Short mmCIF file of C-alpha atoms in Angstrom, two decimals:
data_model
loop_
_atom_site.label_atom_id
_atom_site.label_comp_id
_atom_site.label_asym_id
_atom_site.label_seq_id
_atom_site.Cartn_x
_atom_site.Cartn_y
_atom_site.Cartn_z
CA UNK A 1 8.65 -15.73 -64.90
CA UNK A 2 7.08 -18.55 -66.22
CA UNK A 3 9.46 -20.61 -68.14
CA UNK A 4 7.33 -19.93 -71.06
CA UNK A 5 7.92 -16.57 -71.20
CA UNK A 6 11.91 -16.52 -71.44
CA UNK A 7 11.99 -16.82 -74.80
CA UNK A 8 8.74 -15.13 -75.85
CA UNK A 9 9.49 -12.11 -74.52
CA UNK A 10 11.54 -10.14 -77.05
CA UNK A 11 12.10 -6.83 -76.46
CA UNK A 12 10.21 -6.09 -79.98
CA UNK A 13 7.34 -8.12 -78.38
CA UNK A 14 7.80 -6.61 -75.20
CA UNK A 15 7.05 -3.12 -76.91
CA UNK A 16 4.63 -4.18 -78.69
CA UNK A 17 2.48 -5.25 -75.87
CA UNK A 18 3.35 -1.91 -74.05
CA UNK A 19 2.25 -0.18 -77.09
CA UNK A 20 -1.51 -1.65 -76.35
CA UNK A 21 -1.86 0.34 -72.81
CA UNK A 22 0.41 3.29 -73.39
CA UNK A 23 0.88 5.95 -75.99
CA UNK A 24 3.98 7.09 -77.14
CA UNK A 25 7.31 7.20 -75.03
CA UNK A 26 9.38 4.84 -77.42
CA UNK A 27 12.44 5.51 -75.68
CA UNK A 28 11.19 4.42 -72.40
CA UNK A 29 9.50 1.33 -73.90
CA UNK A 30 12.48 0.04 -75.06
CA UNK A 31 14.95 0.67 -71.92
CA UNK A 32 12.35 -1.31 -69.92
CA UNK A 33 11.99 -3.77 -72.73
CA UNK A 34 15.94 -4.26 -72.70
CA UNK A 35 16.10 -4.39 -69.14
CA UNK A 36 13.70 -7.06 -68.90
CA UNK A 37 14.94 -8.91 -71.71
CA UNK A 38 18.61 -9.10 -69.68
CA UNK A 39 17.05 -10.05 -66.42
CA UNK A 40 15.76 -12.82 -68.94
CA UNK A 41 19.17 -13.73 -70.37
CA UNK A 42 20.78 -13.64 -66.85
CA UNK A 43 18.62 -16.34 -65.48
CA UNK A 44 20.25 -18.72 -68.15
CA UNK A 45 23.43 -18.26 -67.40
CA UNK A 46 25.14 -20.69 -64.59
CA UNK A 47 24.88 -19.61 -60.99
CA UNK A 48 28.39 -18.05 -60.68
CA UNK A 49 27.97 -15.57 -63.52
CA UNK A 50 24.50 -14.75 -62.17
CA UNK A 51 25.69 -13.73 -59.36
CA UNK A 52 28.05 -10.96 -60.69
CA UNK A 53 25.61 -9.66 -63.17
CA UNK A 54 23.43 -6.27 -61.67
CA UNK A 55 20.39 -4.97 -62.72
CA UNK A 56 20.57 -1.75 -64.92
CA UNK A 57 18.35 0.30 -62.97
CA UNK A 58 15.96 2.78 -64.88
CA UNK A 59 15.65 6.62 -64.07
CA UNK A 60 12.61 8.06 -65.87
CA UNK A 61 12.61 11.92 -66.37
CA UNK A 62 9.51 13.25 -67.61
CA UNK A 63 6.30 15.71 -66.43
CA UNK A 64 3.87 14.02 -64.67
CA UNK A 65 0.75 11.83 -66.66
CA UNK A 66 3.14 10.92 -69.33
CA UNK A 67 2.96 7.00 -68.50
CA UNK A 68 5.97 6.48 -66.63
CA UNK A 69 4.22 4.90 -63.57
CA UNK A 70 1.88 2.78 -66.24
CA UNK A 71 5.04 1.22 -68.11
CA UNK A 72 6.46 -0.03 -65.19
CA UNK A 73 3.18 -1.68 -63.80
CA UNK A 74 2.52 -3.20 -67.14
CA UNK A 75 6.23 -4.07 -67.47
CA UNK A 76 5.75 -6.12 -64.31
CA UNK A 77 2.28 -7.88 -65.21
CA UNK A 78 3.67 -8.69 -68.46
CA UNK A 79 6.71 -10.64 -66.63
CA UNK A 80 4.77 -11.73 -63.92
CA UNK A 81 6.91 -10.39 -61.68
CA UNK A 82 6.29 -9.11 -58.03
CA UNK A 83 5.82 -5.23 -58.27
CA UNK A 84 5.27 -2.91 -55.97
CA UNK A 85 5.02 1.24 -56.48
CA UNK A 86 6.28 3.53 -53.58
CA UNK A 87 6.62 7.30 -52.84
CA UNK A 88 10.00 8.56 -52.14
CA UNK A 89 8.18 10.88 -50.08
CA UNK A 90 6.39 8.80 -47.49
CA UNK A 91 9.93 7.69 -46.17
CA UNK A 92 11.87 9.13 -43.32
CA UNK A 93 15.66 9.27 -42.37
CA UNK A 94 16.65 6.74 -39.68
CA UNK A 95 15.91 8.76 -36.09
CA UNK A 96 12.78 10.24 -37.37
CA UNK A 97 8.63 9.04 -36.82
CA UNK A 98 7.60 7.29 -40.31
CA UNK A 99 8.56 4.69 -42.49
CA UNK A 100 11.57 3.36 -43.15
CA UNK A 101 12.87 2.82 -46.59
CA UNK A 102 13.17 -1.24 -45.56
CA UNK A 103 9.41 -1.43 -45.52
CA UNK A 104 9.59 -1.23 -49.49
CA UNK A 105 11.27 -4.61 -49.54
CA UNK A 106 8.71 -6.29 -46.86
CA UNK A 107 5.90 -4.80 -48.98
CA UNK A 108 7.60 -6.20 -52.37
CA UNK A 109 7.78 -9.45 -50.50
CA UNK A 110 4.18 -9.53 -49.09
CA UNK A 111 2.92 -8.92 -52.97
CA UNK A 112 5.45 -11.98 -54.15
CA UNK A 113 3.67 -14.48 -51.13
CA UNK A 114 0.06 -13.11 -52.60
CA UNK A 115 1.10 -13.89 -55.82
CA UNK A 116 2.25 -17.08 -55.27
CA UNK A 117 -0.80 -18.35 -52.77
CA UNK A 118 -2.95 -17.32 -55.43
CA UNK A 119 -1.20 -19.41 -57.90
CA UNK A 120 -1.14 -22.57 -55.41
CA UNK A 121 -4.72 -21.93 -54.33
CA UNK A 122 -5.92 -21.64 -58.03
CA UNK A 123 -4.09 -25.11 -58.86
CA UNK A 124 -5.98 -27.17 -55.77
CA UNK A 125 -9.50 -25.56 -56.37
CA UNK A 126 -11.22 -28.55 -57.40
CA UNK A 127 -9.97 -30.47 -53.98
CA UNK A 128 -11.11 -27.24 -52.14
CA UNK A 129 -14.29 -27.34 -53.51
CA UNK A 130 -14.90 -31.09 -52.69
CA UNK A 131 -13.75 -30.58 -49.13
CA UNK A 132 -16.27 -27.62 -48.95
CA UNK A 133 -19.18 -29.81 -50.23
CA UNK A 134 -18.55 -32.30 -47.35
CA UNK A 135 -18.23 -29.83 -44.96
CA UNK A 136 -21.42 -27.90 -45.88
CA UNK A 137 -23.39 -31.65 -46.04
CA UNK A 138 -21.58 -31.85 -42.37
CA UNK A 139 -23.20 -28.36 -41.49
CA UNK A 140 -26.84 -28.82 -43.40
CA UNK A 141 -27.11 -32.76 -42.13
CA UNK A 142 -25.06 -33.15 -38.52
CA UNK A 143 -23.97 -36.55 -37.82
CA UNK A 144 -24.16 -38.29 -40.85
CA UNK A 145 -20.67 -37.26 -42.30
CA UNK A 146 -19.04 -39.28 -39.37
CA UNK A 147 -17.35 -42.56 -40.47
CA UNK A 148 -18.47 -45.90 -39.12
CA UNK A 149 -16.54 -47.43 -36.24
CA UNK A 150 -14.46 -50.29 -37.29
CA UNK A 151 -15.54 -53.40 -35.39
CA UNK A 152 -13.46 -54.46 -32.28
CA UNK A 153 -11.61 -57.52 -33.80
CA UNK A 154 -12.67 -60.81 -32.35
CA UNK A 155 -10.74 -62.11 -29.22
CA UNK A 156 -7.98 -64.70 -29.51
CA UNK A 157 -6.24 -66.46 -27.27
CA UNK A 158 -4.75 -64.67 -24.39
CA UNK A 159 -0.62 -65.18 -24.77
CA UNK A 160 1.14 -63.38 -21.99
CA UNK A 161 4.64 -64.27 -21.83
CA UNK A 162 6.32 -65.03 -18.37
CA UNK A 163 9.87 -65.17 -18.39
CA UNK A 164 12.99 -67.42 -19.74
CA UNK A 165 14.54 -70.43 -18.11
CA UNK A 166 17.34 -72.65 -18.92
CA UNK A 167 18.10 -76.28 -18.02
CA UNK A 168 21.64 -77.87 -17.51
CA UNK A 169 21.33 -81.27 -16.28
CA UNK A 170 23.76 -82.53 -13.81
CA UNK A 171 25.70 -79.16 -14.12
CA UNK A 172 27.24 -80.38 -17.58
CA UNK A 173 29.78 -77.73 -19.15
CA UNK A 174 28.10 -78.32 -22.53
CA UNK A 175 25.06 -76.07 -23.27
CA UNK A 176 21.93 -76.77 -21.71
CA UNK A 177 18.32 -76.56 -22.91
CA UNK A 178 16.72 -72.76 -23.33
CA UNK A 179 12.94 -71.92 -22.85
CA UNK A 180 10.53 -69.42 -22.33
CA UNK A 181 7.19 -69.47 -20.06
CA UNK A 182 4.39 -68.37 -21.45
CA UNK A 183 0.29 -67.87 -20.33
CA UNK A 184 -2.73 -68.77 -22.29
CA UNK A 185 -5.85 -67.53 -21.38
CA UNK A 186 -9.34 -68.14 -22.84
CA UNK A 187 -11.31 -65.15 -24.15
CA UNK A 188 -14.57 -63.92 -22.89
CA UNK A 189 -17.57 -64.65 -25.05
CA UNK A 190 -19.22 -61.47 -24.59
CA UNK A 191 -18.06 -58.11 -24.17
CA UNK A 192 -18.74 -56.92 -20.29
CA UNK A 193 -22.10 -55.50 -21.13
CA UNK A 194 -23.66 -58.98 -21.55
CA UNK A 195 -24.37 -61.34 -19.03
CA UNK A 196 -22.14 -64.67 -19.06
CA UNK A 197 -23.70 -67.54 -19.90
CA UNK A 198 -23.91 -70.16 -16.76
CA UNK A 199 -22.33 -73.64 -16.52
CA UNK A 200 -25.94 -74.72 -16.27
CA UNK A 201 -27.22 -72.39 -19.24
CA UNK A 202 -24.31 -74.23 -21.38
CA UNK A 203 -25.41 -77.95 -20.23
CA UNK A 204 -29.03 -77.45 -21.11
CA UNK A 205 -28.29 -75.97 -24.52
CA UNK A 206 -27.64 -78.49 -27.48
CA UNK A 207 -23.64 -78.62 -28.80
CA UNK A 208 -24.58 -76.34 -31.85
CA UNK A 209 -26.27 -74.40 -29.88
CA UNK A 210 -24.00 -71.91 -28.11
CA UNK A 211 -21.96 -71.62 -31.28
CA UNK A 212 -24.93 -70.28 -33.02
CA UNK A 213 -26.57 -68.30 -30.26
CA UNK A 214 -22.45 -66.81 -30.33
CA UNK A 215 -22.85 -65.62 -34.09
CA UNK A 216 -26.24 -64.19 -33.52
CA UNK A 217 -25.09 -62.12 -30.97
CA UNK A 218 -22.21 -60.92 -33.46
CA UNK A 219 -24.43 -59.75 -36.66
CA UNK A 220 -27.79 -58.84 -34.75
CA UNK A 221 -26.36 -55.72 -33.14
CA UNK A 222 -24.34 -54.28 -36.71
CA UNK A 223 -28.07 -54.84 -38.31
CA UNK A 224 -29.89 -51.92 -37.01
CA UNK A 225 -26.77 -49.65 -37.14
CA UNK A 226 -25.98 -50.47 -40.95
CA UNK A 227 -29.69 -49.70 -41.65
CA UNK A 228 -29.74 -46.53 -39.90
CA UNK A 229 -25.94 -45.40 -41.78
CA UNK A 230 -28.04 -46.76 -45.20
CA UNK A 231 -30.90 -44.54 -44.53
CA UNK A 232 -28.14 -41.39 -43.62
CA UNK A 233 -25.95 -41.65 -46.41
CA UNK A 234 -29.25 -41.87 -48.50
CA UNK A 235 -30.56 -38.47 -47.27
CA UNK A 236 -26.94 -37.24 -47.44
CA UNK A 237 -26.80 -38.05 -50.82
CA UNK A 238 -30.02 -36.27 -51.56
CA UNK A 239 -28.99 -33.00 -49.90
CA UNK A 240 -25.51 -33.33 -52.25
CA UNK A 241 -28.00 -33.27 -55.22
CA UNK A 242 -29.86 -30.36 -53.91
CA UNK A 243 -26.77 -28.35 -52.85
CA UNK A 244 -25.10 -28.93 -56.55
CA UNK A 245 -28.48 -27.81 -58.07
CA UNK A 246 -28.51 -24.45 -56.19
CA UNK A 247 -31.70 -25.13 -54.18
CA UNK A 248 -30.34 -24.71 -50.90
CA UNK A 249 -28.20 -21.28 -51.37
CA UNK A 250 -30.71 -19.53 -49.37
CA UNK A 251 -30.59 -21.51 -46.49
CA UNK A 252 -28.55 -20.47 -43.50
CA UNK A 253 -25.82 -22.23 -41.39
CA UNK A 254 -23.91 -21.49 -38.45
CA UNK A 255 -19.93 -21.74 -39.20
CA UNK A 256 -16.96 -21.41 -36.96
CA UNK A 257 -14.67 -18.74 -39.00
CA UNK A 258 -10.97 -17.93 -38.45
CA UNK A 259 -10.24 -14.25 -38.14
CA UNK A 260 -6.97 -12.32 -38.25
CA UNK A 261 -6.64 -9.89 -35.34
CA UNK A 262 -6.43 -6.86 -36.36
CA UNK A 263 -4.15 -4.41 -34.48
CA UNK A 264 -3.86 -0.55 -35.06
CA UNK A 265 -1.15 0.46 -37.55
CA UNK A 266 1.80 1.56 -35.65
CA UNK A 267 4.98 2.70 -37.74
CA UNK A 268 8.27 1.69 -35.68
CA UNK A 269 11.43 2.50 -35.79
CA UNK A 270 14.39 -0.22 -36.73
CA UNK A 271 11.59 -2.41 -38.53
CA UNK A 272 10.64 -4.25 -35.79
CA UNK A 273 6.46 -4.01 -36.67
CA UNK A 274 6.28 -7.29 -38.65
CA UNK A 275 7.84 -9.39 -35.84
CA UNK A 276 5.51 -7.72 -33.35
CA UNK A 277 2.66 -7.96 -35.45
CA UNK A 278 3.81 -11.75 -35.95
CA UNK A 279 3.60 -12.33 -32.16
CA UNK A 280 0.68 -10.47 -31.63
CA UNK A 281 -1.34 -12.85 -33.73
CA UNK A 282 0.27 -15.89 -32.27
CA UNK A 283 -0.80 -14.64 -28.87
CA UNK A 284 -4.38 -14.72 -30.05
CA UNK A 285 -4.47 -17.77 -31.68
CA UNK A 286 -3.31 -19.10 -28.79
CA UNK A 287 -6.47 -17.87 -26.19
CA UNK A 288 -8.59 -18.94 -28.93
CA UNK A 289 -9.30 -15.38 -30.11
CA UNK A 290 -9.49 -15.65 -33.78
CA UNK A 291 -12.56 -17.95 -33.66
CA UNK A 292 -15.71 -16.49 -34.37
CA UNK A 293 -19.19 -18.09 -34.95
CA UNK A 294 -21.39 -16.74 -37.93
CA UNK A 295 -24.55 -17.08 -39.56
CA UNK A 296 -24.25 -16.97 -42.87
CA UNK A 297 -26.57 -18.35 -46.06
CA UNK A 298 -24.91 -21.40 -47.80
CA UNK A 299 -23.83 -19.78 -50.71
CA UNK A 300 -21.77 -17.36 -48.38
CA UNK A 301 -20.33 -20.48 -46.16
CA UNK A 302 -19.17 -22.21 -49.46
CA UNK A 303 -17.07 -19.19 -50.44
CA UNK A 304 -15.85 -19.23 -47.01
CA UNK A 305 -15.17 -22.74 -46.68
CA UNK A 306 -13.52 -23.14 -50.13
CA UNK A 307 -10.89 -20.20 -49.28
CA UNK A 308 -10.29 -22.30 -45.77
CA UNK A 309 -9.47 -25.59 -47.66
CA UNK A 310 -7.44 -24.31 -49.87
CA UNK A 311 -5.41 -22.45 -47.33
CA UNK A 312 -5.14 -26.10 -45.90
CA UNK A 313 -4.38 -27.48 -48.92
CA UNK A 314 -1.37 -25.29 -49.83
CA UNK A 315 2.31 -25.43 -48.09
CA UNK A 316 2.89 -22.48 -46.64
CA UNK A 317 6.65 -22.98 -46.47
CA UNK A 318 6.38 -23.60 -49.97
CA UNK A 319 4.71 -20.27 -50.81
CA UNK A 320 7.55 -18.14 -48.96
CA UNK A 321 10.31 -20.28 -50.47
CA UNK A 322 9.19 -19.34 -54.03
CA UNK A 323 7.64 -15.74 -53.21
CA UNK A 324 11.74 -15.30 -51.80
CA UNK A 325 13.32 -16.62 -54.94
CA UNK A 326 10.81 -14.15 -57.27
CA UNK A 327 11.12 -11.37 -55.40
CA UNK A 328 14.77 -11.60 -55.26
CA UNK A 329 15.15 -12.55 -59.16
CA UNK A 330 12.40 -10.93 -60.82
CA UNK A 331 10.89 -8.57 -58.58
CA UNK A 332 10.40 -5.12 -59.44
CA UNK A 333 10.16 -1.65 -57.02
CA UNK A 334 8.57 1.62 -58.60
CA UNK A 335 10.01 4.82 -56.52
CA UNK A 336 8.02 7.76 -57.46
CA UNK A 337 8.68 11.02 -56.95
CA UNK A 338 12.02 10.54 -56.31
CA UNK A 339 12.74 14.25 -57.81
CA UNK A 340 10.97 15.58 -54.78
CA UNK A 341 14.16 14.16 -52.23
CA UNK A 342 16.67 15.81 -54.21
CA UNK A 343 18.78 18.49 -52.52
CA UNK A 344 18.68 21.63 -54.29
CA UNK A 345 22.11 23.02 -53.94
CA UNK A 346 23.80 23.64 -50.54
CA UNK A 347 20.56 23.93 -48.42
CA UNK A 348 19.72 23.69 -44.55
CA UNK A 349 16.98 22.65 -42.70
CA UNK A 350 14.43 20.00 -44.53
CA UNK A 351 16.86 19.31 -47.18
CA UNK A 352 18.88 17.75 -44.80
CA UNK A 353 16.43 14.91 -44.19
CA UNK A 354 15.65 14.56 -47.84
CA UNK A 355 19.51 13.77 -48.34
CA UNK A 356 18.82 11.66 -45.44
CA UNK A 357 16.50 9.68 -47.24
CA UNK A 358 18.83 8.98 -50.14
CA UNK A 359 21.30 7.89 -47.83
CA UNK A 360 18.68 5.13 -46.60
CA UNK A 361 17.61 4.53 -50.09
CA UNK A 362 21.05 4.02 -51.27
CA UNK A 363 21.64 0.46 -49.36
CA UNK A 364 18.65 -0.99 -50.73
CA UNK A 365 19.44 -0.29 -54.02
CA UNK A 366 22.58 -1.24 -53.81
CA UNK A 367 21.87 -4.45 -52.40
CA UNK A 368 20.93 -5.41 -48.99
CA UNK A 369 19.45 -8.27 -46.91
CA UNK A 370 15.85 -7.45 -45.57
CA UNK A 371 14.48 -9.03 -42.51
CA UNK A 372 10.73 -9.78 -43.16
CA UNK A 373 8.42 -12.25 -41.22
CA UNK A 374 8.80 -14.68 -44.62
CA UNK A 375 12.59 -14.81 -43.82
CA UNK A 376 15.50 -12.76 -45.27
CA UNK A 377 15.47 -10.95 -48.57
CA UNK A 378 18.72 -10.20 -50.58
CA UNK A 379 17.67 -7.23 -53.09
CA UNK A 380 21.04 -7.74 -54.96
CA UNK A 381 19.07 -8.57 -58.17
CA UNK A 382 15.58 -6.64 -57.57
CA UNK A 383 15.14 -3.98 -60.16
CA UNK A 384 14.59 -0.23 -59.38
CA UNK A 385 12.58 1.94 -61.52
CA UNK A 386 12.85 5.52 -60.12
CA UNK A 387 10.59 8.39 -62.25
CA UNK A 388 10.46 12.05 -61.30
CA UNK A 389 9.19 15.31 -63.14
CA UNK A 390 12.73 17.11 -62.07
CA UNK A 391 10.55 20.56 -62.71
CA UNK A 392 12.30 22.27 -59.77
CA UNK A 393 15.29 20.36 -59.56
CA UNK A 394 17.92 18.25 -61.58
CA UNK A 395 18.91 14.55 -61.48
CA UNK A 396 22.56 15.66 -60.49
CA UNK A 397 21.02 17.14 -57.38
CA UNK A 398 20.86 13.75 -55.98
CA UNK A 399 23.75 12.41 -54.07
CA UNK A 400 26.22 11.01 -56.73
CA UNK A 401 26.40 7.54 -55.30
CA UNK A 402 22.41 7.35 -55.69
CA UNK A 403 22.67 8.21 -59.42
CA UNK A 404 25.58 5.75 -59.89
CA UNK A 405 22.99 3.27 -58.80
CA UNK A 406 20.63 4.45 -61.75
CA UNK A 407 22.75 4.05 -65.03
CA UNK A 408 20.00 4.41 -67.82
CA UNK A 409 18.46 7.26 -68.00
CA UNK A 410 15.18 8.19 -70.00
CA UNK A 411 13.23 11.17 -70.65
CA UNK A 412 9.60 11.21 -71.46
CA UNK A 413 8.18 13.46 -74.08
CA UNK A 414 5.39 15.65 -73.44
CA UNK A 415 2.15 14.87 -74.80
CA UNK A 416 0.34 16.53 -77.38
CA UNK A 417 -2.93 16.83 -79.07
CA UNK A 418 -2.01 13.44 -81.62
CA UNK A 419 -1.20 11.67 -78.58
CA UNK A 420 -4.39 12.89 -76.49
CA UNK A 421 -6.43 12.06 -79.53
CA UNK A 422 -4.75 8.61 -79.25
CA UNK A 423 -5.94 8.07 -75.65
CA UNK A 424 -9.19 9.65 -76.35
CA UNK A 425 -9.94 6.65 -78.96
CA UNK A 426 -7.61 3.79 -78.74
CA UNK A 427 -6.94 1.99 -75.14
CA UNK A 428 -9.83 -0.23 -74.34
CA UNK A 429 -11.20 1.52 -71.65
CA UNK A 430 -10.62 4.72 -73.23
CA UNK A 431 -12.19 8.11 -71.55
CA UNK A 432 -14.89 8.65 -73.81
CA UNK A 433 -15.97 5.06 -73.23
CA UNK A 434 -15.97 4.97 -69.66
CA UNK A 435 -18.44 8.18 -69.67
CA UNK A 436 -20.62 6.55 -72.15
CA UNK A 437 -20.93 3.62 -70.12
CA UNK A 438 -21.37 5.97 -66.89
CA UNK A 439 -24.62 7.71 -67.98
CA UNK A 440 -26.00 4.96 -70.03
CA UNK A 441 -26.65 3.64 -66.17
CA UNK A 442 -29.12 6.57 -66.34
CA UNK A 443 -30.74 5.98 -69.36
CA UNK A 444 -28.56 8.53 -71.13
CA UNK A 445 -27.24 7.77 -74.32
CA UNK A 446 -24.26 9.91 -75.69
CA UNK A 447 -22.45 10.23 -79.06
CA UNK A 448 -18.74 11.45 -79.51
CA UNK A 449 -18.48 12.66 -83.11
CA UNK A 450 -14.81 12.69 -84.29
CA UNK A 451 -14.84 16.20 -84.77
CA UNK A 452 -15.36 16.74 -81.24
CA UNK A 453 -13.22 14.16 -79.87
CA UNK A 454 -10.54 16.02 -82.37
CA UNK A 455 -11.47 19.24 -80.90
CA UNK A 456 -11.15 18.19 -77.01
CA UNK A 457 -7.63 16.80 -77.94
CA UNK A 458 -6.64 20.32 -79.19
CA UNK A 459 -8.14 22.26 -76.15
CA UNK A 460 -6.15 19.59 -73.65
CA UNK A 461 -2.78 20.41 -75.39
CA UNK A 462 -3.60 24.13 -75.73
CA UNK A 463 -4.50 24.27 -71.70
CA UNK A 464 -1.29 21.92 -70.92
CA UNK A 465 0.73 24.94 -73.22
CA UNK A 466 -0.61 27.85 -71.32
CA UNK A 467 -0.78 26.61 -67.74
CA UNK A 468 0.65 23.95 -65.84
CA UNK A 469 1.53 20.80 -67.94
CA UNK A 470 0.04 17.74 -65.95
CA UNK A 471 0.10 15.34 -69.08
CA UNK A 472 -3.08 13.32 -70.05
CA UNK A 473 -4.63 14.19 -66.46
CA UNK A 474 -5.86 17.23 -68.46
CA UNK A 475 -8.24 15.19 -70.04
CA UNK A 476 -9.95 14.05 -66.81
CA UNK A 477 -10.47 17.38 -66.03
CA UNK A 478 -11.60 18.68 -69.64
CA UNK A 479 -14.23 15.42 -69.59
CA UNK A 480 -15.49 16.63 -66.30
CA UNK A 481 -16.15 19.61 -66.80
CA UNK A 482 -17.61 19.13 -70.12
CA UNK A 483 -20.21 16.61 -68.95
CA UNK A 484 -20.72 18.17 -65.27
CA UNK A 485 -24.20 19.39 -66.16
CA UNK A 486 -25.18 16.02 -68.28
CA UNK A 487 -24.35 14.07 -65.41
CA UNK A 488 -26.23 16.43 -62.89
CA UNK A 489 -29.60 16.38 -64.78
CA UNK A 490 -29.29 12.64 -66.07
CA UNK A 491 -31.98 11.38 -63.64
CA UNK A 492 -34.59 13.78 -64.30
CA UNK A 493 -34.05 13.84 -68.23
CA UNK A 494 -33.56 10.22 -68.78
CA UNK A 495 -34.14 8.66 -70.84
CA UNK A 496 -32.71 10.85 -73.68
CA UNK A 497 -29.67 10.84 -76.30
CA UNK A 498 -27.38 13.33 -76.43
CA UNK A 499 -25.03 13.92 -78.97
CA UNK A 500 -21.58 15.28 -78.48
CA UNK A 501 -20.47 17.96 -80.99
CA UNK A 502 -17.98 20.43 -81.78
CA UNK A 503 -20.70 23.07 -80.90
CA UNK A 504 -21.46 21.23 -77.61
CA UNK A 505 -17.39 21.22 -76.76
CA UNK A 506 -17.04 24.96 -77.59
CA UNK A 507 -20.40 25.79 -75.77
CA UNK A 508 -19.41 24.27 -72.31
CA UNK A 509 -15.76 24.84 -72.15
CA UNK A 510 -14.95 28.10 -74.78
CA UNK A 511 -15.36 30.44 -71.67
CA UNK A 512 -13.53 28.49 -69.56
CA UNK A 513 -10.28 28.46 -72.02
CA UNK A 514 -10.10 31.53 -73.29
CA UNK A 515 -10.57 33.36 -69.62
CA UNK A 516 -7.53 32.10 -68.36
CA UNK A 517 -7.73 33.48 -64.89
CA UNK A 518 -10.84 31.05 -64.60
CA UNK A 519 -9.08 28.65 -66.29
CA UNK A 520 -6.13 28.27 -64.13
CA UNK A 521 -8.72 27.23 -61.01
CA UNK A 522 -10.78 24.82 -62.95
CA UNK A 523 -8.23 23.04 -65.82
#
C-alpha cells in the first residue's frame, strides 16, 4: 500500500468507496473495512508487535449473486494490494492429480510481481521511449547510430624497464647506490600501412617540411570521415523528425524479438512445476531458442522495443523483493465456493477428499512458507476471505481448525426489488446502459422508461422468490430474454428508435413469468 493511503482510508471512507460499486450489504462492507484498517494500523507498529498481530480472516455467507466477490475485489483495488480469486473446488488432496493448495500463494506472488513490474515500468517510460526511438532509427538507417571510433593516441617515446642494479664500491659495509635500467625507443611516424620515409627522402626535404608532412597525414584522413559522419547525422535527424511526426508509421522493419518458450500446462504434485518451467526456459534461452525475427510496421516495432527497453531498465531483483513484501504484508486471497468442500455429516466416498482439501488449506491459512520461483513467501499476514452460499451445508460442517481461522463471519442479505432497481440505474456501467450501448452500434436507439425499469426489478425479485435465488444474476437472464428478439432483428430494421415501456416488458416476459414450468428453464 502506498503511504498516502495509510491515513486516508478510514473505515467510513472505505465503505463509501465500496458503495459506489456494490448495492447494500452494509454488514459485509463494515467488516472488510475494519479488517483493512487493522492492517493499516498494524503497519504503523514496531516490528516486534507486528509479528504477533495476525489478520482477522473473514467468512462471507450468502446466496450467489449478492456481491461477495465484488466486495473483495474492490477492497483489494482500493488498497492497492495484490489480490487473487480462487475456487476451493479446483484443489485436490495431496496424493491426487490436480492443483495443490500452495499454488494459490504462487498465483498471488505472480500477481504481486506483475503489479510491481508495471509500476516500475511506468516510472521509466520516458527513458524507454528515448531508447526505443534510437533503436528504430538504427533499424531505418543502419550504421548511422554507431559512435565514431576514438583516434589512437599519438605515439610517444617507448620506455621499457629492463631491471634494477646496485653499486657498492670497494665492497664497503655501508649503503651503496641503487638504480634501474630502462630502454628508450623512438616511435614510428606512420602506421604500418603507410610507407616509411627513407633517409634520402628525409635528406632532400627542407627542415620544416617533414613536420608539415606529418601534420598533413594526421589531419587529411579524418577530414573525409568527419564529412561522412556529419552527413549521416543530418539524415538521422531528418528521420527522427519524420518519426516523431508519425510519417513513418506504416513502413516495415525487421526486428529480433525475445520470445518466452511456451510449454504445455502440467499439474505436478509437490509444486515442482514452477522450478521445471524456469529450468526449461533457461535451457531454451541458452540455445538461442527464444529469439525470432519479425517484419512489423514501425508503429508495432515501437511498442515492442519500448516494452523490451522498459524490461531492461528495471531491476528484477528489486521487483521480486518489493512484490514479496507486498504479498506478505498486504496480500489478499479470496477463496470462493468454500461451502462445496464442507463435509455434511459422517459420510464416506468423495467427502473424504473434501475434508482432505480442508486439511491442506488449513496450514496455508494459519501461516506457512511456500516456495515460488521468486523466492520463499510467508503467509502469516496474508488476509484470507472465504465465501460460500452454504445452502446445502453449514459453516459448522467445516473442520473445527479451519472454522477457527475465520473468526469474522458475515451474513449477506438477499437482494430485493429496491436493490435490483438501484443495480439497474445507479452503477456507472449499469445493465440498462450496457444494452443501450450495444444496440447503438447497430443503429438501434432504445430508451428505458422509469416505469419499465421498476417493472424489471419487480419481476427479478418475484422470480428469485419462486425459483432458485441467484441474486443479481437474475437481471442478466431477464434482460437477455427481454431484448432477444430486438437483438436478433437489429441489423435488418436499423436505424430505428424503440422505447422500452411497461407494456413492452409485459409483452416479452409476462407469459414466461406466469408459466412456472417454462420459467424454470429460461429464467
